[in-house]
Tab-separated table of C-alpha atoms in Angstrom:
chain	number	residue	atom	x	y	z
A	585	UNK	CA	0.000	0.000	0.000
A	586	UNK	CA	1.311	3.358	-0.969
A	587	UNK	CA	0.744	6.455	1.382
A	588	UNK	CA	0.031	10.203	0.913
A	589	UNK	CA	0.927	12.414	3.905
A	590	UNK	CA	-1.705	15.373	4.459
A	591	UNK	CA	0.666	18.544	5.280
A	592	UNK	CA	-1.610	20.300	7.599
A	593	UNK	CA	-1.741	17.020	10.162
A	594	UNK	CA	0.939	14.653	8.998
A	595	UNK	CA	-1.334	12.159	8.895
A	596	UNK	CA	-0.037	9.732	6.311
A	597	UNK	CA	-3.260	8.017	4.405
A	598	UNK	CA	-3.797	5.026	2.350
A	599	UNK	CA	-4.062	5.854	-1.583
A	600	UNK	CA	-7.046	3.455	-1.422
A	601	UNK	CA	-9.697	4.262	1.072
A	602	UNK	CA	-12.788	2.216	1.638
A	603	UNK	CA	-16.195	4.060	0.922
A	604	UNK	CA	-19.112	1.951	3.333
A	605	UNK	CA	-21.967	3.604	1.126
A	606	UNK	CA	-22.045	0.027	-1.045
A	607	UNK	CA	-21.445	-2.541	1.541
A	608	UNK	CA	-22.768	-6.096	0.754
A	609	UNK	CA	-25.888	-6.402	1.606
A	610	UNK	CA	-29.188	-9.350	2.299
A	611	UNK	CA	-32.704	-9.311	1.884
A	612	UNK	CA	-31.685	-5.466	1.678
A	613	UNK	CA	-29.552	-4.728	4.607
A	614	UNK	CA	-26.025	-5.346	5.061
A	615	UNK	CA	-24.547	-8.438	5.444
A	616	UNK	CA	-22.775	-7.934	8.430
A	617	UNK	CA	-20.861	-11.107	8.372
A	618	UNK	CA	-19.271	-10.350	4.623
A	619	UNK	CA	-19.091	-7.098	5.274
A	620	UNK	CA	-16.768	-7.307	8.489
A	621	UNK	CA	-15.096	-10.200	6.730
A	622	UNK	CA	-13.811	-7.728	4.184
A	623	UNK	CA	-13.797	-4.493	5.824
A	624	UNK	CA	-11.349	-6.272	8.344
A	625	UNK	CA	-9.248	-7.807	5.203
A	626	UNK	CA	-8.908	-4.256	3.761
A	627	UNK	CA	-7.263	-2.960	6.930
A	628	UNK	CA	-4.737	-5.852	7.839
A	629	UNK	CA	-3.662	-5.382	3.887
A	630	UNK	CA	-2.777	-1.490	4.992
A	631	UNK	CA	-6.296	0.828	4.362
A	632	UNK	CA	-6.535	2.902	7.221
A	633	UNK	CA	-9.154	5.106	6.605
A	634	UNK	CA	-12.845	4.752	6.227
A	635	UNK	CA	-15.443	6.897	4.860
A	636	UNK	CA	-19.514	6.907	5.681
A	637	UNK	CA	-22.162	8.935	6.195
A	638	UNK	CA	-25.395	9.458	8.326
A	639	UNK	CA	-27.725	8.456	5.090
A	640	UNK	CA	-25.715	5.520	3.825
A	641	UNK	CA	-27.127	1.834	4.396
A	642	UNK	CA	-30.473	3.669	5.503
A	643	UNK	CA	-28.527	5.203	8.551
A	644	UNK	CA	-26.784	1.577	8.673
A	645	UNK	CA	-23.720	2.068	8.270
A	646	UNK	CA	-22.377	3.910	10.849
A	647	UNK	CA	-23.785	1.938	13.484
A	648	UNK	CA	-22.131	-1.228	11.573
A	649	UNK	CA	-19.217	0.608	11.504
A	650	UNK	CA	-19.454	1.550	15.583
A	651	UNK	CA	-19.609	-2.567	16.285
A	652	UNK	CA	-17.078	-4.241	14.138
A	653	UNK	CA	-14.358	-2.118	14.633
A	654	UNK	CA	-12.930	-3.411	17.874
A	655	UNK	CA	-10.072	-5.425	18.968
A	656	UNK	CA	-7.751	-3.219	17.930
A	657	UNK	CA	-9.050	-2.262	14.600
A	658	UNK	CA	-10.471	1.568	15.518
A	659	UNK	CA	-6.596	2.073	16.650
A	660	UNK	CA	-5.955	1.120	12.867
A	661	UNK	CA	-8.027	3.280	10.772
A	662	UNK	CA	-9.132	7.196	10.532
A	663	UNK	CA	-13.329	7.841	10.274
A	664	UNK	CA	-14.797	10.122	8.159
A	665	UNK	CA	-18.281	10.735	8.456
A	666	UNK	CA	-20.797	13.525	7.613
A	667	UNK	CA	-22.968	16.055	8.790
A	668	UNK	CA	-26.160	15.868	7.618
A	669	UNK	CA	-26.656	19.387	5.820
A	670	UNK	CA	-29.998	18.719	4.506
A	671	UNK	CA	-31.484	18.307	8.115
A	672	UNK	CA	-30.021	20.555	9.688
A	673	UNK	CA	-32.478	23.516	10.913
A	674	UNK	CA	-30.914	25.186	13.727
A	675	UNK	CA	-27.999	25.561	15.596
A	676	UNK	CA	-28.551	22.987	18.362
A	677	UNK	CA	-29.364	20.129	15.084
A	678	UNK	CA	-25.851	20.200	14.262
A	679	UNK	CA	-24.890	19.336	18.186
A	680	UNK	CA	-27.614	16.952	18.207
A	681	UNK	CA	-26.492	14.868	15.050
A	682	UNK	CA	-22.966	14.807	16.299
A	683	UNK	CA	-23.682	13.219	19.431
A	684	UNK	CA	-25.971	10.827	17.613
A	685	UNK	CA	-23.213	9.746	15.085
A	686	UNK	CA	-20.074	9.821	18.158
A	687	UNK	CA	-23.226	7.164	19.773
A	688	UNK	CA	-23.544	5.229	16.940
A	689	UNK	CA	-19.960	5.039	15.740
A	690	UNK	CA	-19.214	4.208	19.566
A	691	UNK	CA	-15.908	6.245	19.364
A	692	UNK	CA	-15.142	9.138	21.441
A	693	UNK	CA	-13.865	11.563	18.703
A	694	UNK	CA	-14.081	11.381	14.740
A	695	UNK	CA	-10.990	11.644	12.608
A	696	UNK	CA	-12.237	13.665	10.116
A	697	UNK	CA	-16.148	15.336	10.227
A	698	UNK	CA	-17.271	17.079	6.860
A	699	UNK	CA	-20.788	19.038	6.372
A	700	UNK	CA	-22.369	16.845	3.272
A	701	UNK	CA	-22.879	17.788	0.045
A	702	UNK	CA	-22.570	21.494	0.297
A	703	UNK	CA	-24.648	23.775	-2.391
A	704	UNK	CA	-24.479	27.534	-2.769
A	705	UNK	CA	-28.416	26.980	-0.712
A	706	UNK	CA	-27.287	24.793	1.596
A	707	UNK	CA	-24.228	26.512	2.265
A	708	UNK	CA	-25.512	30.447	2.803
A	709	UNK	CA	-27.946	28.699	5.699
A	710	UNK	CA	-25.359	26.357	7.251
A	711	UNK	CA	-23.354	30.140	7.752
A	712	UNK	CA	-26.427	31.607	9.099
A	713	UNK	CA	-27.109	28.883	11.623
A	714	UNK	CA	-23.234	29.148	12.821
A	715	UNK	CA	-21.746	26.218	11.381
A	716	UNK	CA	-17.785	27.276	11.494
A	717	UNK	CA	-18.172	28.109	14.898
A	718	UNK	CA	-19.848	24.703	15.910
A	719	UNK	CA	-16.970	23.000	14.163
A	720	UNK	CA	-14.548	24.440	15.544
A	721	UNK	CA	-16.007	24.000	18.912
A	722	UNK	CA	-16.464	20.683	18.479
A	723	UNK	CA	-12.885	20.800	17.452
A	724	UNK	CA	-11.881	22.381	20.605
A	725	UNK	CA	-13.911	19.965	22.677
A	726	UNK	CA	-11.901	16.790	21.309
A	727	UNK	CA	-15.240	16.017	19.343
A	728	UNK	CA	-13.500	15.998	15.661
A	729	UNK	CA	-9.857	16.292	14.619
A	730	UNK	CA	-10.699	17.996	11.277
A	731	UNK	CA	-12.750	19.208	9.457
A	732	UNK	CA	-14.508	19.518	5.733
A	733	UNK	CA	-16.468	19.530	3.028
A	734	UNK	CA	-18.013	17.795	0.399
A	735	UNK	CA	-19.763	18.563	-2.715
A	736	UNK	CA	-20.767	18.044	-5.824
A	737	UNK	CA	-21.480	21.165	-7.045
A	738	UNK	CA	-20.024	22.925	-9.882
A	739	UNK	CA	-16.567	24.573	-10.510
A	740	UNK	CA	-18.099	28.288	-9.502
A	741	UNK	CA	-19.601	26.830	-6.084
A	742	UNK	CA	-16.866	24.619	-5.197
A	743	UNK	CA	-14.452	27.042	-5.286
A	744	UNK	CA	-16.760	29.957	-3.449
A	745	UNK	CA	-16.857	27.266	-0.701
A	746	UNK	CA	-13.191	26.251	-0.675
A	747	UNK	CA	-11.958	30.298	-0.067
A	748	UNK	CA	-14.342	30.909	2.961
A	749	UNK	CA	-12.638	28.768	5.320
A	750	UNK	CA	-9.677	27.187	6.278
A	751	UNK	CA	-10.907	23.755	5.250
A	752	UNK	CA	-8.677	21.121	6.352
A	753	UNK	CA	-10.131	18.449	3.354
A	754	UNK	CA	-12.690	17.970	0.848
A	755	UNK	CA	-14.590	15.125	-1.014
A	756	UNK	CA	-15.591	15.168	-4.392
A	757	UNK	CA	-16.302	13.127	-7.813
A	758	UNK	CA	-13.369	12.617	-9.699
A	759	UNK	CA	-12.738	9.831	-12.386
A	760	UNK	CA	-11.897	10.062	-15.970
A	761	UNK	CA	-15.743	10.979	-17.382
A	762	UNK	CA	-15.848	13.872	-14.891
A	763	UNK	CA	-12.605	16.016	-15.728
A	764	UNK	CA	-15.062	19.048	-16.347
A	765	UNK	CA	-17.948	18.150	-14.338
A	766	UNK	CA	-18.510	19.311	-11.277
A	767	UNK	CA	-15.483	20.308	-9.481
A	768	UNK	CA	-13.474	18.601	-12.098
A	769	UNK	CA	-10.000	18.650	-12.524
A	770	UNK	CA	-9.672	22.327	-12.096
A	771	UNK	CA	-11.524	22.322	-8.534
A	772	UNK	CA	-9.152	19.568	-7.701
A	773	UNK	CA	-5.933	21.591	-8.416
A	774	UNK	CA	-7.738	24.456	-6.991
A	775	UNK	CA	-8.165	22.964	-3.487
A	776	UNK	CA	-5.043	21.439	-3.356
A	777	UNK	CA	-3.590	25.055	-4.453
A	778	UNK	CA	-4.708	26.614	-0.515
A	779	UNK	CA	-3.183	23.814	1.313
A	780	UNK	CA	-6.987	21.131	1.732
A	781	UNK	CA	-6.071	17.629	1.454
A	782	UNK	CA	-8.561	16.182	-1.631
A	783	UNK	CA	-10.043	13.270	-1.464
A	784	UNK	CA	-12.482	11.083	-4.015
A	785	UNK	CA	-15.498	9.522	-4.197
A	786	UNK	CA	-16.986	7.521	-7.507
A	787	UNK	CA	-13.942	6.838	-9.114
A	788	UNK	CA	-15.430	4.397	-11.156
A	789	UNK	CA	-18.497	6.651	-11.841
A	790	UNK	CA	-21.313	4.255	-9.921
A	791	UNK	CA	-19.474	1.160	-11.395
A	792	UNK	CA	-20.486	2.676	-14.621
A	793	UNK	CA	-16.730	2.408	-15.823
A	794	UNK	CA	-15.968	-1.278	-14.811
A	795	UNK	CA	-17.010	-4.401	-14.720
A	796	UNK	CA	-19.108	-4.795	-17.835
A	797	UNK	CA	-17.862	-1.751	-20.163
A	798	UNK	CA	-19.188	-1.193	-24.327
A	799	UNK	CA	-17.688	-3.680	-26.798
A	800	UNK	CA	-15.219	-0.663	-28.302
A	801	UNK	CA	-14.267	0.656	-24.866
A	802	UNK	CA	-12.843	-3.209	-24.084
A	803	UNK	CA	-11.971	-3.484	-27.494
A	804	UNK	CA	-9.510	0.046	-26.880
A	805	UNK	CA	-7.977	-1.423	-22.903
A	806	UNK	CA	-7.081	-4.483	-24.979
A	807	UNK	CA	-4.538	-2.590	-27.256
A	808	UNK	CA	-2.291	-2.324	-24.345
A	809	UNK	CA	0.707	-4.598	-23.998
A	810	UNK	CA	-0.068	-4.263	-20.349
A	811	UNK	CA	-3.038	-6.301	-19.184
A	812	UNK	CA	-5.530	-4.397	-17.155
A	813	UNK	CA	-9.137	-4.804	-16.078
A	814	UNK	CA	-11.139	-1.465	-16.717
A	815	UNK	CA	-11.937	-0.668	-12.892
A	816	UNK	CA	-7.919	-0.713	-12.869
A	817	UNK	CA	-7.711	1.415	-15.799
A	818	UNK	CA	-10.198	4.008	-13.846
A	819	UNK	CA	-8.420	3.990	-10.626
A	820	UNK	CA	-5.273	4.188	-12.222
A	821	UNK	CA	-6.330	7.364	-13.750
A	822	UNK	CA	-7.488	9.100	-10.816
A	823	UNK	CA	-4.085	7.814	-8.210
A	824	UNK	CA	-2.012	9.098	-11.397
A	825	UNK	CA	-2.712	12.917	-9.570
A	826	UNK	CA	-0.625	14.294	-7.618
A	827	UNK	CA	-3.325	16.470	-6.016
A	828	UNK	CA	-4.947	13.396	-4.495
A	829	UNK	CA	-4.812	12.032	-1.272
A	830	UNK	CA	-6.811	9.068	-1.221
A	831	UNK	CA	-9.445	7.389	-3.441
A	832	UNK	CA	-13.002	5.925	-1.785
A	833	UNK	CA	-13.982	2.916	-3.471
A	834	UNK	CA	-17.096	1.071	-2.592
A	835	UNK	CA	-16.200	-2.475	-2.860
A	836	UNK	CA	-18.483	-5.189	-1.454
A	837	UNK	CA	-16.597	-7.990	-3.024
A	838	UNK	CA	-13.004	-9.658	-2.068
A	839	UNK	CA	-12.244	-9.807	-5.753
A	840	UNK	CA	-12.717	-5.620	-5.925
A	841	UNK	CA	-10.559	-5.534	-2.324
A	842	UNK	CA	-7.973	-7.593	-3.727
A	843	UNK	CA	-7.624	-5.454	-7.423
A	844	UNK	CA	-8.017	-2.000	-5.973
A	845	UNK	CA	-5.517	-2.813	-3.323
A	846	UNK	CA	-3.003	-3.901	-5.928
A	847	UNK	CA	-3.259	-0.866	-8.065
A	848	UNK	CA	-3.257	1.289	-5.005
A	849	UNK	CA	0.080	-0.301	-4.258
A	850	UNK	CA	1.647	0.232	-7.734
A	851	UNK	CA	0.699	3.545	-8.703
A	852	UNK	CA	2.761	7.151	-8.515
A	853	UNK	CA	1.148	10.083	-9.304
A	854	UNK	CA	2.082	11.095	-12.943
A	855	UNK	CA	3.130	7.708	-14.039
A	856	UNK	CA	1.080	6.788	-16.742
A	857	UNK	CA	2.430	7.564	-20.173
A	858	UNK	CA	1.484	9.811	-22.786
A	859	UNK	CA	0.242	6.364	-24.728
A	860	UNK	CA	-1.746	5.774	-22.407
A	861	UNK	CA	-3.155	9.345	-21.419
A	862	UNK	CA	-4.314	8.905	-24.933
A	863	UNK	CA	-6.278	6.152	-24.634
A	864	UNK	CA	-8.693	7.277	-21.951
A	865	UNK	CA	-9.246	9.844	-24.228
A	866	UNK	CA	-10.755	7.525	-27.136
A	867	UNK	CA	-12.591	5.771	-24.046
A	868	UNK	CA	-14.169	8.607	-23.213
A	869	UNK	CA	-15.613	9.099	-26.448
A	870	UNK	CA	-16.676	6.245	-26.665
A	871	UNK	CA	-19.149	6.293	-23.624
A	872	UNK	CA	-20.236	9.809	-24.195
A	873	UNK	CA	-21.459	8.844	-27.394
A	874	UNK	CA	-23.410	5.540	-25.957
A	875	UNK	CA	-23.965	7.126	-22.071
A	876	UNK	CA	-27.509	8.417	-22.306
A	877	UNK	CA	-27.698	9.381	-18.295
A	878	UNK	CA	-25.467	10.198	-16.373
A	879	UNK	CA	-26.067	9.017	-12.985
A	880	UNK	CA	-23.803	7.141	-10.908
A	881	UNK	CA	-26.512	4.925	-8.654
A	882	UNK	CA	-25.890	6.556	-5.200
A	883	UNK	CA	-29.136	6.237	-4.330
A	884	UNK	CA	-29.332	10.066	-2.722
A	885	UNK	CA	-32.827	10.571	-4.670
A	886	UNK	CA	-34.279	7.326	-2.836
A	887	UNK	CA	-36.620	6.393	-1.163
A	888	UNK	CA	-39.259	7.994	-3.956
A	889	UNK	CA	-42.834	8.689	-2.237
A	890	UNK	CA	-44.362	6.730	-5.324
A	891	UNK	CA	-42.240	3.910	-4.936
A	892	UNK	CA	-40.336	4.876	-7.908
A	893	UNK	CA	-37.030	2.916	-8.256
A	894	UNK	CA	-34.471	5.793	-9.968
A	895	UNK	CA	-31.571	4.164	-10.127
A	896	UNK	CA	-32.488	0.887	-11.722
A	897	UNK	CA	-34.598	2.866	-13.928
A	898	UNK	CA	-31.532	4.443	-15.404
A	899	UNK	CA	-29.358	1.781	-15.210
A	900	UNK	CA	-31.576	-0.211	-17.283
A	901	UNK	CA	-32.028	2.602	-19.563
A	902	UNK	CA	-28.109	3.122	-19.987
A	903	UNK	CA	-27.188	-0.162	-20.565
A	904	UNK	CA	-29.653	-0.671	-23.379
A	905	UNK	CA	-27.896	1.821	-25.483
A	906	UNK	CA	-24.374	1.114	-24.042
A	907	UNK	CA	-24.814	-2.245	-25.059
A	908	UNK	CA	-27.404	-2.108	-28.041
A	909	UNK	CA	-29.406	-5.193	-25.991
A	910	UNK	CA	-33.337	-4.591	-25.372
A	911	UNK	CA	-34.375	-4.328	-21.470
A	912	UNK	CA	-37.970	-4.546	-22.243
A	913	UNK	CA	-38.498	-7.582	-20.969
A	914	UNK	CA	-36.482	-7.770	-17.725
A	915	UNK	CA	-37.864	-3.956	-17.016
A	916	UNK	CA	-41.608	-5.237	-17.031
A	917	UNK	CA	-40.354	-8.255	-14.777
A	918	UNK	CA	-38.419	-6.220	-12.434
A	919	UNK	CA	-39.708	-3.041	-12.012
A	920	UNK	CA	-42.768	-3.810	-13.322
A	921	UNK	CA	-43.502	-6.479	-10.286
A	922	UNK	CA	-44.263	-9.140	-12.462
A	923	UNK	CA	-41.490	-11.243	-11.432
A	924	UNK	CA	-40.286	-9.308	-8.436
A	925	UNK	CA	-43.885	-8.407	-6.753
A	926	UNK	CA	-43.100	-4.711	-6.687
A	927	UNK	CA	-43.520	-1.920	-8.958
A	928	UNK	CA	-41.481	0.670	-9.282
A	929	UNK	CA	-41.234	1.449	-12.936
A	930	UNK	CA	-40.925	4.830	-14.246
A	931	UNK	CA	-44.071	5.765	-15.106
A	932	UNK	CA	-45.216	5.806	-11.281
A	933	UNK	CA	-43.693	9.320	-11.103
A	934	UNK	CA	-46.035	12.201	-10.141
A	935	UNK	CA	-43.102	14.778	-10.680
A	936	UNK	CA	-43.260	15.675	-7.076
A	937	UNK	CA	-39.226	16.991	-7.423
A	938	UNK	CA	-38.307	15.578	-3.873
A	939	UNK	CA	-35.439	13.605	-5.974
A	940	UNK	CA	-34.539	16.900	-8.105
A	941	UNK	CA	-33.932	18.431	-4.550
A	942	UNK	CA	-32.020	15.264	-3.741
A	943	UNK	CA	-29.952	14.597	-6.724
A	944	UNK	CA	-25.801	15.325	-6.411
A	945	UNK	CA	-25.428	14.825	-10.217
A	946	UNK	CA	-28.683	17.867	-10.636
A	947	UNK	CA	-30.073	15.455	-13.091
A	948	UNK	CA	-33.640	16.552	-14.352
A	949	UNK	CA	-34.755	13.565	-13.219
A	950	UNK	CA	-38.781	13.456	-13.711
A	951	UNK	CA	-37.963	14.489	-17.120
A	952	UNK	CA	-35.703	11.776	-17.569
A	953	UNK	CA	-38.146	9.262	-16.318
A	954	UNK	CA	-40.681	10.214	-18.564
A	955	UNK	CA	-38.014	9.593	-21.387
A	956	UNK	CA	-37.362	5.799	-20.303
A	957	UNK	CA	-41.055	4.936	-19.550
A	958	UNK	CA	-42.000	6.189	-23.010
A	959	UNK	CA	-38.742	4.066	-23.983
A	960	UNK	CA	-38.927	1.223	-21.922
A	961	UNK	CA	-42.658	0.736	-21.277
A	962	UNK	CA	-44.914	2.632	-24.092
A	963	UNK	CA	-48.327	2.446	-24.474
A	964	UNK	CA	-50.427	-0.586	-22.423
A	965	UNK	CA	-47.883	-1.145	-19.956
A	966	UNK	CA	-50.053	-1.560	-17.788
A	967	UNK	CA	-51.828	-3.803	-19.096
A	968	UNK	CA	-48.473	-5.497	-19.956
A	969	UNK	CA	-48.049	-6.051	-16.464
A	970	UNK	CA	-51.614	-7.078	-15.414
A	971	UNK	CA	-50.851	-9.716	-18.346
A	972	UNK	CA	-47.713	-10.607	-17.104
A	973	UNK	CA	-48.916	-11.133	-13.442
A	974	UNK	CA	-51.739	-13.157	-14.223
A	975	UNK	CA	-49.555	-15.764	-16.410
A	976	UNK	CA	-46.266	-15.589	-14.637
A	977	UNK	CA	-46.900	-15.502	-11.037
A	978	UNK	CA	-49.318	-18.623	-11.068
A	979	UNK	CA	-46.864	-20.519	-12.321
A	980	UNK	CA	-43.936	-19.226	-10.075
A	981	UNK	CA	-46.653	-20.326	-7.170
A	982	UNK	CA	-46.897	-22.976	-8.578
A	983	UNK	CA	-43.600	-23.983	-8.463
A	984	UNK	CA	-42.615	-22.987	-4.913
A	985	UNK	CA	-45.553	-24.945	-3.761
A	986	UNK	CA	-44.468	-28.362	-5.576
A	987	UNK	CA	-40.728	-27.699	-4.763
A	988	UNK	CA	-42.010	-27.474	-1.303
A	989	UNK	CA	-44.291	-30.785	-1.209
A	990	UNK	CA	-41.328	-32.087	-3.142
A	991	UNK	CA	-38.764	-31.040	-0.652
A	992	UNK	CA	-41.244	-32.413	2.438
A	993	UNK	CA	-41.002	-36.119	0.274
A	994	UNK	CA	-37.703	-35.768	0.297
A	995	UNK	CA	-37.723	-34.983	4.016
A	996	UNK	CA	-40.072	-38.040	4.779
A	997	UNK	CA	-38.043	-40.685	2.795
A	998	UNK	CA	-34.487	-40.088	4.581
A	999	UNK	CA	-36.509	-39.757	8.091
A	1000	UNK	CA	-38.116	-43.361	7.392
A	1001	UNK	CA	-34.706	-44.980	5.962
């Protein structure tokens, strides 16, 4: 594992940090089990530093996060956790959700505290209410060590926020699709510029840039004499920066661990070559001609008061252009309940704009919804579904109930023998 040492605090980080917004999870809450398993692998393989939030896991994860690490293992990493911006009314909320998340994280003081994903709205009222003075009280009280920001707002905003404080670190979205969103590269250089310690989140874009990529984007890693997968490609490209500190990744499998560690251990900043530089640069086009929406699946616009599923929504969208294969079919059975029981296809949406509100990314996203249920579900769906129900869920009863009379036989005859 490679280090970065943070000026300000001489804390020397991990390159490769490990983001518990994407845990593993079952029957829709975290596998605690796996989870530990590989949270505690991470750290005996040299991450030492953490990063959660009072949202992630449903408000999961930092009370996970509180009971596994013991036996030595809180002495091991750093914490960084969030304030809660968007609930945050008056002064005495921001006391109130510190205690709560010191409780829940069962540690006495937290490494390093950020206020979450600041906006030029969010931000003028977090001043109001007294926020720099709370921090730094909470600094002086032992509370927090230091303190932050995050954001994914855009290049104007971010840097607004960055000169009116002395910010210790900051979060944002950095990988090779987002060198001029947001922040972007310029914001990164930016903060590092005044002395703040940068760190990322979504290198990989929501998983958007590895695992399964487009045919031509494969077809382009390939050409290299160097065999790479392209979630090492995308980390790669983000380490290569000098102006980072450490990268979040939200792995929830020991295969991811066990990559991201590797590259994490083999990359200097500006080491990749000019040859190489080059090809991200034909990558890129190559999704930004297929990418129809650009969201990254955090999940920040959930839960939707019609039981709208966003994410899925896009991701099903996405990938039917990025890989020119029709999701008609497992769309209706999905999020059309007729093979999962629930709906939460897009057409459900009422255009309330809780999720525009919500959404890091600003992504219009009733708009877009309309666009994939007029794509993805066109006229009758409804009645597709009805349909679907009526023929598909008899005979998945059925099924269950002779597996289960089957399994009872089965039962029976090795009792009697």
């Amino acid at each position: 594992m490679q280090y970065r040492k943070i000026e300000k605090n001489g804390d020397e980080i991990s390159a490769l940090g490990y983001g518990a917004m994407r845990l593993p999870t079952k029957n829709g809450r975290i596998d605690k089990e796996e989870a530990k398993k590989q949270i505690y692998y991470a750290i005996d393989q040299g991450v030492n530093i953490i990063d959660t939030a009072f949202p992630y896991h449903g408000g999961a994860s930092e009370s996970f996060l509180g009971e596994i690490l013991t036996d030595g293992y809180r002495e091991k990493v750093k914490i960084m956790t969030k304030m809660p911006s968007w609930s945050v009314k008056k002064y005495e909320d921001m006391e109130r959700y510190l205690e709560i998340q010191l409780e829940k994280l069962q540690t006495d003081c937290i490494d390093y505290y950020l206020v979450h994903t600041l906006t030029k709205k969010s931000f003028q009222k977090l001043k109001e209410l007294g926020v720099f003075q709370f921090l730094e009280d909470a600094r002086d009280n032992g509370q927090i060590k230091n303190i932050g920001f995050s954001s994914h707002g855009n290049l104007e905003i971010f840097k607004e926020i960055v000169d009116s404080y002395q910010w210790d670190v900051c979060l944002i979205q950095y990988n090779y699709m987002d060198e001029k969103n947001q922040a972007g590269t310029e914001g990164l250089e930016y903060a590092h510029s005044k002395g703040i310690s940068v760190f990322i989140m979504e290198p990989l874009k929501g998983g958007l840039l590895a695992g399964q990529v487009p045919d031509k984007a494969l077809e382009i890693w390939e050409e290299s004499k160097t065999e790479r997968s392209p979630a090492d490609w995308a980390l790669r490209w983000v380490l290569n920066h000098p102006e980072v500190t450490c990268v979040f990744s939200g792995m929830n499998h020991e295969d991811q661990i066990k990559e991201n560690l590797k590259v994490a251990g083999e990359v200097s900043p500006n080491s990749l070559t000019e040859e190489e530089l080059r090809r991200y640069d034909r990558v890129k086009e190559v999704y930004r001609n297929l990418m129809k929406i650009d969201c990254t699946g955090c999940g920040y616009c959930m839960p939707c008061p019609r039981g709208v599923d966003i994410p899925r929504c896009f991701n099903y969208y996405n990938h039917q252009y990025m890989f020119d294969e029709s999701q008609s079919f497992i769309y209706l059975g999905q999020l059309g309940g007729v093979l999962s029981g629930q709906e939460a296809y897009a057409g459900l949406c009422t255009e309330c704009g809780k999720c525009v509100r919500a959404c890091p990314q600003k992504l219009e996203i009733p708009e877009l919804l309309g666009t994939v249920s007029q794509e993805l579900e066109g006229r009758g769906f409804k009645y597709k579904i009805k349909i679907g129900k009526s023929i598909i869920l008899p005979l998945f009863d059925g099924f269950i109930s002779f597996s289960s009379r089957f399994s009872r036989r089965s039962d029976n005859t090795r009792k009697s023998s």
